[in-house]
PDB file of C-alpha atoms in Angstrom:
ATOM      1  CA  MET A   1       7.962  10.828  18.049  1.00  0.00           C
ATOM      2  CA  HIS A   2       7.404  11.887  14.455  1.00  0.00           C
ATOM      3  CA  ALA A   3       3.964  10.285  14.449  1.00  0.00           C
ATOM      4  CA  ILE A   4       2.995  12.054  17.684  1.00  0.00           C
ATOM      5  CA  PHE A   5       4.179  15.384  16.265  1.00  0.00           C
ATOM      6  CA  TRP A   6       2.150  15.072  13.078  1.00  0.00           C
ATOM      7  CA  LEU A   7      -0.874  13.855  15.022  1.00  0.00           C
ATOM      8  CA  ILE A   8      -0.755  16.890  17.314  1.00  0.00           C
ATOM      9  CA  LEU A   9      -0.284  19.188  14.321  1.00  0.00           C
ATOM     10  CA  PHE A  10      -3.245  17.585  12.565  1.00  0.00           C
ATOM     11  CA  ILE A  11      -5.500  17.988  15.620  1.00  0.00           C
ATOM     12  CA  TRP A  12      -4.410  21.601  16.001  1.00  0.00           C
ATOM     13  CA  LEU A  13      -5.078  22.358  12.340  1.00  0.00           C
ATOM     14  CA  THR A  14      -8.523  20.756  12.541  1.00  0.00           C
ATOM     15  CA  LEU A  15      -9.478  22.739  15.629  1.00  0.00           C
ATOM     16  CA  TRP A  16      -8.145  25.955  14.116  1.00  0.00           C
ATOM     17  CA  CYS A  17     -10.149  25.480  10.940  1.00  0.00           C
ATOM     18  CA  CYS A  18     -13.304  24.698  12.908  1.00  0.00           C
ATOM     19  CA  LYS A  19     -12.804  27.850  14.977  1.00  0.00           C
ATOM     20  CA  ARG A  20     -11.862  30.022  12.000  1.00  0.00           C
ATOM     21  CA  PHE A  21     -14.860  28.955   9.927  1.00  0.00           C
ATOM     22  CA  SER A  22     -17.313  28.343  12.740  1.00  0.00           C
ATOM     23  CA  SER A  23     -20.421  29.798  11.113  1.00  0.00           C
ATOM     24  CA  PRO A  24     -22.419  27.568   8.724  1.00  0.00           C
ATOM     25  CA  ALA A  25     -22.137  30.166   5.965  1.00  0.00           C
ATOM     26  CA  SER A  26     -18.351  30.186   6.235  1.00  0.00           C
ATOM     27  CA  LEU A  27     -18.178  26.391   6.187  1.00  0.00           C
ATOM     28  CA  LEU A  28     -20.359  26.214   3.081  1.00  0.00           C
ATOM     29  CA  TYR A  29     -18.226  28.885   1.427  1.00  0.00           C
ATOM     30  CA  VAL A  30     -15.030  26.948   2.106  1.00  0.00           C
ATOM     31  CA  GLN A  31     -16.535  23.662   0.941  1.00  0.00           C
ATOM     32  CA  HIS A  32     -17.820  25.083  -2.337  1.00  0.00           C
ATOM     33  CA  LYS A  33     -14.836  27.281  -3.188  1.00  0.00           C
ATOM     34  CA  TYR A  34     -11.941  25.093  -2.098  1.00  0.00           C
ATOM     35  CA  GLY A  35     -13.554  21.654  -2.029  1.00  0.00           C
ATOM     36  CA  VAL A  36     -12.452  21.113   1.572  1.00  0.00           C
ATOM     37  CA  HIS A  37     -14.591  19.156   4.005  1.00  0.00           C
ATOM     38  CA  ILE A  38     -13.482  18.914   7.635  1.00  0.00           C
ATOM     39  CA  SER A  39     -14.841  16.272   9.968  1.00  0.00           C
ATOM     40  CA  LEU A  40     -13.680  14.670  13.193  1.00  0.00           C
ATOM     41  CA  GLY A  41     -10.314  13.039  12.526  1.00  0.00           C
ATOM     42  CA  SER A  42     -10.272  13.602   8.766  1.00  0.00           C
ATOM     43  CA  ILE A  43      -9.900  16.267   6.100  1.00  0.00           C
ATOM     44  CA  ARG A  44     -11.173  15.716   2.552  1.00  0.00           C
ATOM     45  CA  PHE A  45     -10.131  17.783  -0.444  1.00  0.00           C
ATOM     46  CA  THR A  46     -11.784  17.435  -3.864  1.00  0.00           C
ATOM     47  CA  THR A  47     -10.843  19.018  -7.176  1.00  0.00           C
ATOM     48  CA  THR A  48     -11.509  18.776 -10.898  1.00  0.00           C
ATOM     49  CA  ALA A  49      -8.040  20.011 -11.868  1.00  0.00           C
ATOM     50  CA  ALA A  50      -6.849  16.493 -12.729  1.00  0.00           C
ATOM     51  CA  ASN A  51      -9.768  15.684 -15.046  1.00  0.00           C
ATOM     52  CA  PRO A  52      -8.011  16.873 -18.255  1.00  0.00           C
ATOM     53  CA  TYR A  53      -5.080  14.582 -17.469  1.00  0.00           C
ATOM     54  CA  PHE A  54      -7.426  11.628 -16.969  1.00  0.00           C
ATOM     55  CA  VAL A  55      -9.015  12.318 -20.345  1.00  0.00           C
ATOM     56  CA  ALA A  56      -5.621  12.634 -22.050  1.00  0.00           C
ATOM     57  CA  LEU A  57      -4.221   9.432 -20.525  1.00  0.00           C
ATOM     58  CA  GLY A  58      -7.363   7.346 -20.931  1.00  0.00           C
ATOM     59  CA  GLN A  59      -8.056   7.809 -24.614  1.00  0.00           C
ATOM     60  CA  PRO A  60      -9.474   4.521 -25.975  1.00  0.00           C
ATOM     61  CA  THR A  61      -6.522   3.599 -28.178  1.00  0.00           C
ATOM     62  CA  ILE A  62      -5.637   0.040 -29.101  1.00  0.00           C
ATOM     63  CA  PHE A  63      -2.805   0.054 -26.578  1.00  0.00           C
ATOM     64  CA  ILE A  64      -5.042   1.278 -23.736  1.00  0.00           C
ATOM     65  CA  LYS A  65      -7.749  -1.262 -24.543  1.00  0.00           C
ATOM     66  CA  THR A  66      -5.202  -4.084 -24.671  1.00  0.00           C
ATOM     67  CA  TRP A  67      -3.528  -2.826 -21.502  1.00  0.00           C
ATOM     68  CA  PHE A  68      -6.688  -2.934 -19.411  1.00  0.00           C
ATOM     69  CA  HIS A  69      -7.889  -6.173 -20.972  1.00  0.00           C
ATOM     70  CA  LEU A  70      -4.590  -7.814 -20.009  1.00  0.00           C
ATOM     71  CA  GLY A  71      -4.858  -6.305 -16.544  1.00  0.00           C
ATOM     72  CA  CYS A  72      -8.362  -7.714 -16.162  1.00  0.00           C
ATOM     73  CA  VAL A  73      -7.133 -11.239 -16.919  1.00  0.00           C
ATOM     74  CA  VAL A  74      -4.077 -10.960 -14.654  1.00  0.00           C
ATOM     75  CA  VAL A  75      -6.037  -9.536 -11.715  1.00  0.00           C
ATOM     76  CA  ILE A  76      -8.743 -12.208 -11.951  1.00  0.00           C
ATOM     77  CA  ILE A  77      -6.112 -14.965 -11.959  1.00  0.00           C
ATOM     78  CA  GLY A  78      -4.241 -13.215  -9.162  1.00  0.00           C
ATOM     79  CA  SER A  79      -7.431 -13.056  -7.100  1.00  0.00           C
ATOM     80  CA  PHE A  80      -7.695 -16.836  -7.148  1.00  0.00           C
ATOM     81  CA  VAL A  81      -3.995 -17.181  -6.320  1.00  0.00           C
ATOM     82  CA  GLY A  82      -4.308 -14.708  -3.446  1.00  0.00           C
ATOM     83  CA  ALA A  83      -7.377 -16.502  -2.109  1.00  0.00           C
ATOM     84  CA  ALA A  84      -5.467 -19.799  -2.263  1.00  0.00           C
ATOM     85  CA  ILE A  85      -2.545 -18.286  -0.331  1.00  0.00           C
ATOM     86  CA  LEU A  86      -4.873 -16.923   2.344  1.00  0.00           C
ATOM     87  CA  PHE A  87      -6.654 -20.259   2.600  1.00  0.00           C
ATOM     88  CA  ALA A  88      -3.328 -22.114   2.841  1.00  0.00           C
ATOM     89  CA  GLY A  89      -2.215 -19.785   5.628  1.00  0.00           C
ATOM     90  CA  PHE A  90      -5.504 -20.328   7.465  1.00  0.00           C
ATOM     91  CA  VAL A  91      -5.194 -24.113   7.169  1.00  0.00           C
ATOM     92  CA  HIS A  92      -1.548 -23.890   8.225  1.00  0.00           C
ATOM     93  CA  ILE A  93      -2.563 -22.123  11.441  1.00  0.00           C
ATOM     94  CA  LEU A  94      -5.253 -24.711  12.158  1.00  0.00           C
ATOM     95  CA  ILE A  95      -3.095 -27.791  11.668  1.00  0.00           C
ATOM     96  CA  THR A  96       0.013 -26.424  13.405  1.00  0.00           C
ATOM     97  CA  PRO A  97       0.213 -27.676  17.014  1.00  0.00           C
ATOM     98  CA  GLY A  98      -0.141 -24.794  19.438  1.00  0.00           C
ATOM     99  CA  SER A  99      -0.617 -21.154  18.579  1.00  0.00           C
ATOM    100  CA  PRO A 100       1.978 -19.512  16.339  1.00  0.00           C
ATOM    101  CA  LEU A 101       4.054 -16.892  18.067  1.00  0.00           C
ATOM    102  CA  PRO A 102       3.514 -13.337  16.836  1.00  0.00           C
ATOM    103  CA  PRO A 103       6.363 -11.962  14.730  1.00  0.00           C
ATOM    104  CA  ARG A 104       8.911  -9.991  16.672  1.00  0.00           C
ATOM    105  CA  SER A 105       9.789  -6.437  15.837  1.00  0.00           C
ATOM    106  CA  MET A 106      12.712  -5.670  13.550  1.00  0.00           C
ATOM    107  CA  GLU A 107      14.704  -4.152  16.405  1.00  0.00           C
ATOM    108  CA  GLU A 108      14.346  -7.343  18.473  1.00  0.00           C
ATOM    109  CA  SER A 109      15.259  -9.522  15.503  1.00  0.00           C
ATOM    110  CA  MET A 110      18.368  -7.453  14.729  1.00  0.00           C
ATOM    111  CA  SER A 111      19.364  -7.392  18.415  1.00  0.00           C
ATOM    112  CA  THR A 112      18.946 -11.161  18.648  1.00  0.00           C
ATOM    113  CA  ALA A 113      20.994 -11.643  15.493  1.00  0.00           C
ATOM    114  CA  ARG A 114      23.816  -9.497  16.898  1.00  0.00           C
ATOM    115  CA  ASN A 115      23.779 -11.432  20.178  1.00  0.00           C
ATOM    116  CA  HIS A 116      23.912 -14.733  18.312  1.00  0.00           C
ATOM    117  CA  SER A 117      26.828 -13.506  16.220  1.00  0.00           C
ATOM    118  CA  ARG A 118      28.763 -12.471  19.327  1.00  0.00           C
ATOM    119  CA  THR A 119      28.050 -15.828  20.947  1.00  0.00           C
ATOM    120  CA  ALA A 120      29.175 -17.623  17.818  1.00  0.00           C
ATOM    121  CA  VAL A 121      32.445 -15.666  17.765  1.00  0.00           C
ATOM    122  CA  ALA A 122      33.068 -16.496  21.417  1.00  0.00           C
ATOM    123  CA  ASP A 123      32.323 -20.167  20.863  1.00  0.00           C
ATOM    124  CA  THR A 124      34.875 -20.436  18.070  1.00  0.00           C
ATOM    125  CA  THR A 125      37.665 -19.921  20.596  1.00  0.00           C
ATOM    126  CA  THR A 126      36.731 -23.057  22.516  1.00  0.00           C
ATOM    127  CA  GLN A 127      34.917 -25.253  20.001  1.00  0.00           C
ATOM    128  CA  PRO A 128      36.001 -26.566  16.608  1.00  0.00           C
ATOM    129  CA  ARG A 129      34.499 -24.929  13.559  1.00  0.00           C
ATOM    130  CA  VAL A 130      31.526 -26.761  12.094  1.00  0.00           C
ATOM    131  CA  ALA A 131      30.377 -26.296   8.539  1.00  0.00           C
ATOM    132  CA  SER A 132      27.288 -24.130   8.679  1.00  0.00           C
ATOM    133  CA  ARG A 133      24.312 -24.242   6.377  1.00  0.00           C
ATOM    134  CA  PRO A 134      23.417 -21.275   4.188  1.00  0.00           C
ATOM    135  CA  LEU A 135      21.552 -18.532   6.011  1.00  0.00           C
ATOM    136  CA  HIS A 136      18.467 -18.659   3.811  1.00  0.00           C
ATOM    137  CA  GLU A 137      18.156 -22.436   4.311  1.00  0.00           C
ATOM    138  CA  THR A 138      18.530 -22.137   8.078  1.00  0.00           C
ATOM    139  CA  ARG A 139      15.998 -19.333   8.223  1.00  0.00           C
ATOM    140  CA  SER A 140      13.471 -21.106   6.050  1.00  0.00           C
ATOM    141  CA  THR A 141      13.861 -24.300   8.077  1.00  0.00           C
ATOM    142  CA  SER A 142      13.493 -22.541  11.414  1.00  0.00           C
ATOM    143  CA  LEU A 143      10.518 -20.503  10.268  1.00  0.00           C
ATOM    144  CA  ALA A 144       8.781 -23.329   8.447  1.00  0.00           C
ATOM    145  CA  GLY A 145       5.653 -24.252  10.312  1.00  0.00           C
ATOM    146  CA  ALA A 146       6.066 -21.308  12.690  1.00  0.00           C
ATOM    147  CA  VAL A 147       4.527 -18.312  10.936  1.00  0.00           C
ATOM    148  CA  PRO A 148       1.708 -17.887   8.411  1.00  0.00           C
ATOM    149  CA  LEU A 149       2.443 -17.234   4.757  1.00  0.00           C
ATOM    150  CA  LEU A 150       1.297 -13.608   5.001  1.00  0.00           C
ATOM    151  CA  THR A 151       2.212 -11.335   7.899  1.00  0.00           C
ATOM    152  CA  PRO A 152       0.820  -7.791   8.250  1.00  0.00           C
ATOM    153  CA  LEU A 153       3.296  -5.016   9.003  1.00  0.00           C
ATOM    154  CA  ILE A 154       2.205  -2.961  12.013  1.00  0.00           C
ATOM    155  CA  PRO A 155       4.358   0.023  13.075  1.00  0.00           C
ATOM    156  CA  GLY A 156       5.587  -0.452  16.609  1.00  0.00           C
ATOM    157  CA  VAL A 157       4.762  -4.181  16.631  1.00  0.00           C
ATOM    158  CA  ASN A 158       6.772  -5.885  13.897  1.00  0.00           C
ATOM    159  CA  MET A 159       7.964  -2.759  12.080  1.00  0.00           C
ATOM    160  CA  PRO A 160      10.021   0.073  13.624  1.00  0.00           C
ATOM    161  CA  VAL A 161       8.066   3.244  14.334  1.00  0.00           C
ATOM    162  CA  SER A 162      10.792   5.147  12.472  1.00  0.00           C
ATOM    163  CA  PHE A 163       9.556   3.445   9.292  1.00  0.00           C
ATOM    164  CA  LEU A 164       6.114   5.036   9.661  1.00  0.00           C
ATOM    165  CA  GLY A 165       7.016   7.955   7.394  1.00  0.00           C
ATOM    166  CA  TYR A 166       8.118   5.590   4.637  1.00  0.00           C
ATOM    167  CA  ALA A 167       4.936   3.555   5.078  1.00  0.00           C
ATOM    168  CA  ILE A 168       2.757   6.667   4.773  1.00  0.00           C
ATOM    169  CA  ALA A 169       4.645   7.832   1.671  1.00  0.00           C
ATOM    170  CA  SER A 170       4.328   4.370   0.112  1.00  0.00           C
ATOM    171  CA  LEU A 171       0.605   4.331   0.861  1.00  0.00           C
ATOM    172  CA  ALA A 172       0.179   7.747  -0.771  1.00  0.00           C
ATOM    173  CA  VAL A 173       2.020   6.683  -3.936  1.00  0.00           C
ATOM    174  CA  ALA A 174       0.215   3.335  -4.163  1.00  0.00           C
ATOM    175  CA  SER A 175      -3.166   4.993  -3.611  1.00  0.00           C
ATOM    176  CA  THR A 176      -2.458   7.601  -6.301  1.00  0.00           C
ATOM    177  CA  VAL A 177      -1.415   4.992  -8.864  1.00  0.00           C
ATOM    178  CA  HIS A 178      -4.411   2.828  -7.916  1.00  0.00           C
ATOM    179  CA  GLU A 179      -6.969   5.587  -8.451  1.00  0.00           C
ATOM    180  CA  LEU A 180      -5.217   6.768 -11.613  1.00  0.00           C
ATOM    181  CA  GLY A 181      -5.809   3.316 -13.038  1.00  0.00           C
ATOM    182  CA  HIS A 182      -9.523   3.482 -12.215  1.00  0.00           C
ATOM    183  CA  ALA A 183      -9.820   6.938 -13.787  1.00  0.00           C
ATOM    184  CA  MET A 184      -7.982   5.966 -16.984  1.00  0.00           C
ATOM    185  CA  ALA A 185     -10.048   2.806 -17.380  1.00  0.00           C
ATOM    186  CA  ALA A 186     -13.270   4.736 -16.817  1.00  0.00           C
ATOM    187  CA  VAL A 187     -12.379   7.291 -19.487  1.00  0.00           C
ATOM    188  CA  SER A 188     -11.395   4.548 -21.939  1.00  0.00           C
ATOM    189  CA  GLU A 189     -14.849   2.989 -21.446  1.00  0.00           C
ATOM    190  CA  GLY A 190     -16.606   6.285 -22.149  1.00  0.00           C
ATOM    191  CA  LEU A 191     -17.399   7.181 -18.546  1.00  0.00           C
ATOM    192  CA  VAL A 192     -17.057  10.605 -16.945  1.00  0.00           C
ATOM    193  CA  VAL A 193     -14.820  11.234 -13.951  1.00  0.00           C
ATOM    194  CA  HIS A 194     -16.581  13.891 -11.887  1.00  0.00           C
ATOM    195  CA  HIS A 195     -13.676  14.774  -9.624  1.00  0.00           C
ATOM    196  CA  SER A 196     -10.732  13.394  -7.691  1.00  0.00           C
ATOM    197  CA  GLY A 197      -9.538  14.126  -4.208  1.00  0.00           C
ATOM    198  CA  LEU A 198      -7.488  13.347  -1.147  1.00  0.00           C
ATOM    199  CA  ILE A 199      -8.645  12.141   2.262  1.00  0.00           C
ATOM    200  CA  CYS A 200      -6.322  12.409   5.261  1.00  0.00           C
ATOM    201  CA  PHE A 201      -7.717  10.139   7.966  1.00  0.00           C
ATOM    202  CA  LEU A 202      -5.542  10.803  11.017  1.00  0.00           C
ATOM    203  CA  LEU A 203      -2.117  10.201   9.438  1.00  0.00           C
ATOM    204  CA  LEU A 204      -3.187   8.044   6.485  1.00  0.00           C
ATOM    205  CA  PRO A 205      -3.454   9.764   3.073  1.00  0.00           C
ATOM    206  CA  LEU A 206      -5.900   8.157   0.641  1.00  0.00           C
ATOM    207  CA  VAL A 207      -6.633   9.284  -2.914  1.00  0.00           C
ATOM    208  CA  PHE A 208     -10.011   8.718  -4.576  1.00  0.00           C
ATOM    209  CA  VAL A 209     -11.846   9.413  -7.837  1.00  0.00           C
ATOM    210  CA  GLN A 210     -15.579   9.852  -8.327  1.00  0.00           C
ATOM    211  CA  ILE A 211     -16.923   8.107 -11.441  1.00  0.00           C
ATOM    212  CA  GLU A 212     -20.429   8.528 -12.787  1.00  0.00           C
ATOM    213  CA  ASP A 213     -23.030   5.949 -11.740  1.00  0.00           C
ATOM    214  CA  ARG A 214     -23.557   4.818 -15.321  1.00  0.00           C
ATOM    215  CA  ILE A 215     -20.817   2.256 -14.727  1.00  0.00           C
ATOM    216  CA  HIS A 216     -23.413  -0.021 -13.081  1.00  0.00           C
ATOM    217  CA  TYR A 217     -25.269  -0.282 -16.402  1.00  0.00           C
ATOM    218  CA  MET A 218     -22.189  -0.971 -18.523  1.00  0.00           C
ATOM    219  CA  PRO A 219     -21.420  -4.429 -19.992  1.00  0.00           C
ATOM    220  CA  PRO A 220     -19.751  -6.797 -17.512  1.00  0.00           C
ATOM    221  CA  LEU A 221     -16.417  -6.733 -19.340  1.00  0.00           C
ATOM    222  CA  SER A 222     -16.317  -2.927 -19.267  1.00  0.00           C
ATOM    223  CA  GLN A 223     -17.064  -2.952 -15.555  1.00  0.00           C
ATOM    224  CA  LEU A 224     -14.265  -5.450 -14.967  1.00  0.00           C
ATOM    225  CA  HIS A 225     -11.844  -3.219 -16.871  1.00  0.00           C
ATOM    226  CA  VAL A 226     -12.618  -0.343 -14.501  1.00  0.00           C
ATOM    227  CA  TYR A 227     -12.754  -2.361 -11.289  1.00  0.00           C
ATOM    228  CA  THR A 228      -9.508  -4.260 -11.888  1.00  0.00           C
ATOM    229  CA  ALA A 229      -7.516  -1.306 -13.227  1.00  0.00           C
ATOM    230  CA  GLY A 230      -6.420  -0.133  -9.781  1.00  0.00           C
ATOM    231  CA  ALA A 231      -4.979  -3.473  -8.696  1.00  0.00           C
ATOM    232  CA  TRP A 232      -3.388  -3.904 -12.131  1.00  0.00           C
ATOM    233  CA  HIS A 233      -1.563  -0.573 -11.853  1.00  0.00           C
ATOM    234  CA  ASN A 234      -0.433  -1.393  -8.307  1.00  0.00           C
ATOM    235  CA  LEU A 235       0.968  -4.695  -9.561  1.00  0.00           C
ATOM    236  CA  MET A 236       2.902  -2.909 -12.289  1.00  0.00           C
ATOM    237  CA  LEU A 237       4.153  -0.376  -9.739  1.00  0.00           C
ATOM    238  CA  SER A 238       5.385  -3.247  -7.554  1.00  0.00           C
ATOM    239  CA  MET A 239       7.191  -4.820 -10.496  1.00  0.00           C
ATOM    240  CA  LEU A 240       8.814  -1.469 -11.301  1.00  0.00           C
ATOM    241  CA  CYS A 241       9.975  -0.990  -7.702  1.00  0.00           C
ATOM    242  CA  LEU A 242      11.296  -4.555  -7.595  1.00  0.00           C
ATOM    243  CA  GLY A 243      13.256  -3.971 -10.796  1.00  0.00           C
ATOM    244  CA  LEU A 244      14.711  -0.700  -9.509  1.00  0.00           C
ATOM    245  CA  ALA A 245      15.644  -2.334  -6.199  1.00  0.00           C
ATOM    246  CA  SER A 246      17.467  -5.120  -8.030  1.00  0.00           C
ATOM    247  CA  LEU A 247      19.523  -2.497  -9.889  1.00  0.00           C
ATOM    248  CA  VAL A 248      20.728  -0.751  -6.725  1.00  0.00           C
ATOM    249  CA  PRO A 249      23.751  -3.066  -6.143  1.00  0.00           C
ATOM    250  CA  HIS A 250      24.857  -2.596  -9.760  1.00  0.00           C
ATOM    251  CA  VAL A 251      24.522   1.196  -9.514  1.00  0.00           C
ATOM    252  CA  VAL A 252      26.384   1.406  -6.200  1.00  0.00           C
ATOM    253  CA  SER A 253      29.141  -1.001  -7.307  1.00  0.00           C
ATOM    254  CA  PRO A 254      29.179  -1.036 -11.107  1.00  0.00           C
ATOM    255  CA  PHE A 255      32.610  -2.713 -11.293  1.00  0.00           C
TER     256      PHE A 255
END
């Protein structure tokens, strides 16, 4: 329901803007003054307000140079590891007899788990207790050879629709950190960031930065620093979130 509401609001806002600024002169005025470009299904906003922050954060200090050089190495190695995981999943699907069943939604999985728990409680009244294996071992054994190594999360299919807001917020944060990495690396390599912006395609927010074309004539190592900076920052963001998530039990129950 939330997704339908925001979709209707987005369509209404797009139609209102098209009607309000219907003349070509008005559209050009809006685009040049506010950096807003409206097209079918998307709204793009560009600005140069963040450029001073990119310059301040991307100064070519020893730390920044080392940071992006380390990120370049890690991302290149991670690319080979990721390709190996994808290839292993592809081979796993080919050699597994029959077609793997698609993953069930979280609601179905939780409902099935509750039904199994009720059945298990009922069975204990008539059957002797049998030592059970740990849950993670049982799950890994039952799922081994049944699903690929990587599974996409699709709202309404294998992820509750109520999680869509969290997914959109996560995408916005990850996209911002990703493009911030590109901008900082570009500044550290002596490149100019023309502008940054936000694209809302239907319900998906995506951040972008526009870097000068001189990057194509830079040394290969400098290009790698810029190209791998986004993935490197996303990896560090993931590590930070994982660390914070591991601290939640200690914060909730410190004693």
